[in-house]
């Protein structure tokens, strides 16, 4: 799996959009970008994933640059409950495949009231 | 998303005893489950891959005789920490692989088990 680089921590005001960057310059053509988050003392929660097109779901939007070397996770209206460590993971997505995830250090997002 | 449970959520035990942690997929069948460990202020580290009906695959540096994994059914995997010592104190998290039609190989995580060995 390709290596990812994320800022160690970020602050965001409640109600504003939180934009979390991830650099994955060595990503290969068949690797997807996944985002998970971990609220303190809980298991990780899947947020979103994408290959090359921008994706949106009820939780967030994922913007992937055209060269796929970086991406941004956007939480449109951050709330205090969004305070968590956010992990960007790059991996191959194969039907039937079964590999454990490699977690980096992630970004500790702190939502300020 | 799919629901994965873990039991117990928290356990305190004496050094030298064994502790069993259960991981269940509640609304889907999981032929593959994963066990992770997370020490304070660190990221999750994959310990082993558990496959239903076969032996688990352990990551390098994880002692298979100390961390016994059993995946006897399509909805249950157990991790037994044998002869636990204080350095085994950690947050143990499982995930289950959902291969149903709703996704390729998405992993869903349990809430974790906090183990404290005195």
XYZ file of C-alpha atoms in Angstrom:
231
model
C 0.000 0.000 0.000
C 1.198 3.494 -0.811
C 2.439 5.705 2.013
C 0.363 8.678 3.114
C 1.302 11.937 4.816
C -1.121 13.916 6.955
C -0.732 16.898 9.281
C -0.458 15.851 12.905
C -3.258 18.083 14.106
C -5.754 20.685 12.959
C -8.276 22.987 14.579
C -11.609 23.997 13.119
C -14.410 26.175 14.438
C -17.738 24.527 15.059
C -20.125 25.022 12.151
C -17.365 25.670 9.645
C -16.098 23.259 7.017
C -13.163 21.111 8.078
C -10.731 20.357 5.274
C -8.282 17.555 6.008
C -5.453 17.063 3.503
C -3.654 13.842 2.664
C -0.620 13.401 0.474
C -0.190 10.088 -1.350
C 2.281 10.884 -4.093
C 3.267 7.237 -4.681
C -0.282 5.996 -5.202
C -0.622 3.453 -7.992
C -3.400 3.179 -10.534
C -5.402 0.477 -8.786
C -5.237 1.955 -5.290
C -8.188 3.654 -3.664
C -8.130 6.409 -1.061
C -9.993 5.513 2.127
C -10.792 7.682 5.117
C -11.558 6.414 8.583
C -11.867 8.270 11.854
C -11.420 7.218 15.446
C -13.156 9.029 18.230
C -11.338 8.701 21.531
C -11.528 5.188 23.023
C -13.704 3.853 20.215
C -13.103 1.657 17.188
C -12.421 3.303 13.833
C -15.383 4.360 11.727
C -15.423 4.223 7.941
C -16.116 7.603 6.353
C -15.662 7.470 2.597
C -13.469 6.149 -0.178
C -12.717 6.984 -3.803
C -10.557 6.122 -6.784
C -10.307 9.248 -8.930
C -13.670 10.974 -9.007
C -14.863 13.188 -6.200
C -17.220 11.397 -3.854
C -19.865 12.583 -1.408
C -21.950 10.791 1.172
C -23.956 11.766 4.215
C -20.823 12.191 6.303
C -18.308 13.911 4.080
C -16.936 14.757 0.660
C -13.702 13.466 -0.801
C -11.827 15.556 -3.326
C -9.037 13.785 -5.200
C -6.643 15.792 -7.357
C -6.437 14.983 -11.037
C -2.984 13.435 -10.672
C -4.290 11.487 -7.626
C -1.252 12.435 -5.592
C -3.274 14.113 -2.902
C -6.801 14.326 -1.570
C -8.902 16.357 0.845
C -11.612 15.137 3.149
C -14.259 17.769 3.751
C -16.647 17.765 6.683
C -19.073 20.469 5.536
C -20.414 21.647 8.889
C -18.173 20.404 11.662
C -19.652 19.713 15.078
C -17.980 19.014 18.397
C -18.691 15.312 17.842
C -16.393 15.371 14.816
C -13.378 15.761 17.095
C -11.367 12.618 16.327
C -8.243 11.251 14.690
C -8.753 10.998 10.938
C -6.827 8.388 8.991
C -6.168 8.508 5.265
C -5.339 5.035 3.917
C -4.417 4.071 0.388
C -5.031 0.502 -0.640
C -6.081 -1.818 -3.413
C -9.764 -2.651 -3.392
C -10.331 -6.134 -4.733
C -13.531 -8.125 -4.487
C -12.722 -11.087 -2.305
C -9.442 -9.578 -1.185
C -8.745 -9.592 2.508
C -5.863 -7.560 3.879
C -5.690 -5.784 7.174
C -5.433 -2.015 7.127
C -2.200 -0.115 7.703
C -2.914 2.916 9.847
C -0.540 5.877 9.890
C -0.545 8.498 12.620
C -3.532 10.355 11.180
C -4.677 13.920 11.829
C -6.101 14.857 15.188
C -8.952 17.191 14.304
C -10.148 19.358 17.154
C -13.416 21.191 16.703
C -13.490 24.369 18.758
C -16.798 25.688 20.136
C -23.118 0.164 7.790
C -22.662 -3.293 9.214
C -22.454 -3.740 12.991
C -19.623 -5.406 14.847
C -19.656 -5.926 18.601
C -16.949 -6.780 21.090
C -17.186 -8.238 24.559
C -16.129 -7.286 27.089
C -15.661 -3.572 26.542
C -13.241 -3.369 29.401
C -11.402 -5.955 31.484
C -8.933 -5.816 34.343
C -7.008 -8.944 35.215
C -4.079 -10.106 37.287
C -0.728 -10.856 35.744
C -0.469 -14.481 34.636
C -4.145 -14.995 33.912
C -5.751 -15.469 30.498
C -8.366 -13.184 29.009
C -10.760 -13.947 26.165
C -12.179 -11.207 23.954
C -15.085 -11.881 21.594
C -15.770 -10.187 18.276
C -19.139 -10.689 16.596
C -20.581 -9.534 13.295
C -24.229 -8.885 14.114
C -25.944 -8.504 10.770
C -23.623 -10.123 8.272
C -21.408 -13.142 7.921
C -17.710 -12.538 8.154
C -15.408 -15.223 6.860
C -12.495 -12.934 7.668
C -11.910 -10.861 10.771
C -8.899 -8.856 11.850
C -7.431 -8.119 15.251
C -5.624 -4.867 15.979
C -3.882 -3.494 19.033
C -3.494 0.140 19.987
C -1.188 1.425 22.714
C -1.802 4.856 24.249
C -1.167 7.749 21.876
C -0.258 5.359 19.075
C -2.007 4.183 15.962
C -3.691 0.838 15.406
C -1.373 -2.026 14.581
C -2.614 -5.145 12.825
C -1.943 -8.250 14.903
C -3.522 -11.060 12.932
C -6.011 -12.108 10.296
C -8.634 -14.601 11.373
C -10.274 -16.827 8.782
C -13.303 -18.961 9.544
C -12.417 -22.613 9.731
C -8.675 -22.183 9.358
C -5.638 -21.028 11.299
C -5.056 -17.360 11.853
C -2.252 -15.504 10.103
C -0.105 -13.450 12.458
C 1.869 -10.320 11.674
C 5.582 -10.303 12.238
C 6.463 -9.917 15.880
C 3.104 -11.130 17.218
C 3.400 -14.337 19.237
C 0.812 -16.831 18.048
C 1.115 -18.908 21.229
C 0.376 -15.889 23.372
C -2.467 -14.464 21.325
C -4.729 -17.387 20.483
C -7.315 -16.719 17.814
C -10.310 -18.900 17.099
C -12.814 -18.220 14.307
C -15.219 -21.093 14.744
C -18.260 -19.569 13.094
C -19.117 -17.033 10.422
C -20.052 -14.441 13.012
C -17.623 -14.972 15.870
C -13.890 -14.675 16.354
C -12.188 -14.800 19.738
C -8.807 -13.516 20.870
C -7.344 -15.060 24.003
C -4.422 -13.309 25.637
C -2.664 -16.088 27.515
C -0.566 -15.495 30.626
C -1.181 -11.780 30.376
C 1.454 -9.362 31.645
C 1.278 -5.604 32.242
C 2.921 -4.921 28.876
C -0.095 -6.571 27.215
C -2.297 -3.797 28.549
C -3.735 -2.158 25.468
C -6.853 -1.384 23.455
C -7.766 -4.412 21.341
C -9.982 -3.792 18.323
C -11.445 -6.239 15.861
C -12.833 -5.662 12.412
C -14.958 -7.872 10.212
C -14.862 -8.091 6.461
C -18.211 -7.737 4.738
C -18.128 -9.477 1.389
C -21.844 -9.149 0.788
C -23.243 -7.452 -2.264
C -23.181 -4.028 -0.656
C -19.414 -3.756 -0.938
C -16.187 -5.294 -2.106
C -14.154 -5.883 0.980
C -15.137 -3.178 3.385
C -14.037 -3.580 6.962
C -16.273 -2.675 9.869
C -14.742 -2.170 13.284
C -15.876 -3.170 16.724
C -15.917 -0.687 19.611
C -12.738 -2.095 21.134
C -11.793 -3.799 24.400
C -9.628 -2.039 26.960
C -7.384 -4.592 28.693
C -5.543 -3.648 31.862
C -3.192 -6.201 33.379
C -2.184 -5.514 36.970
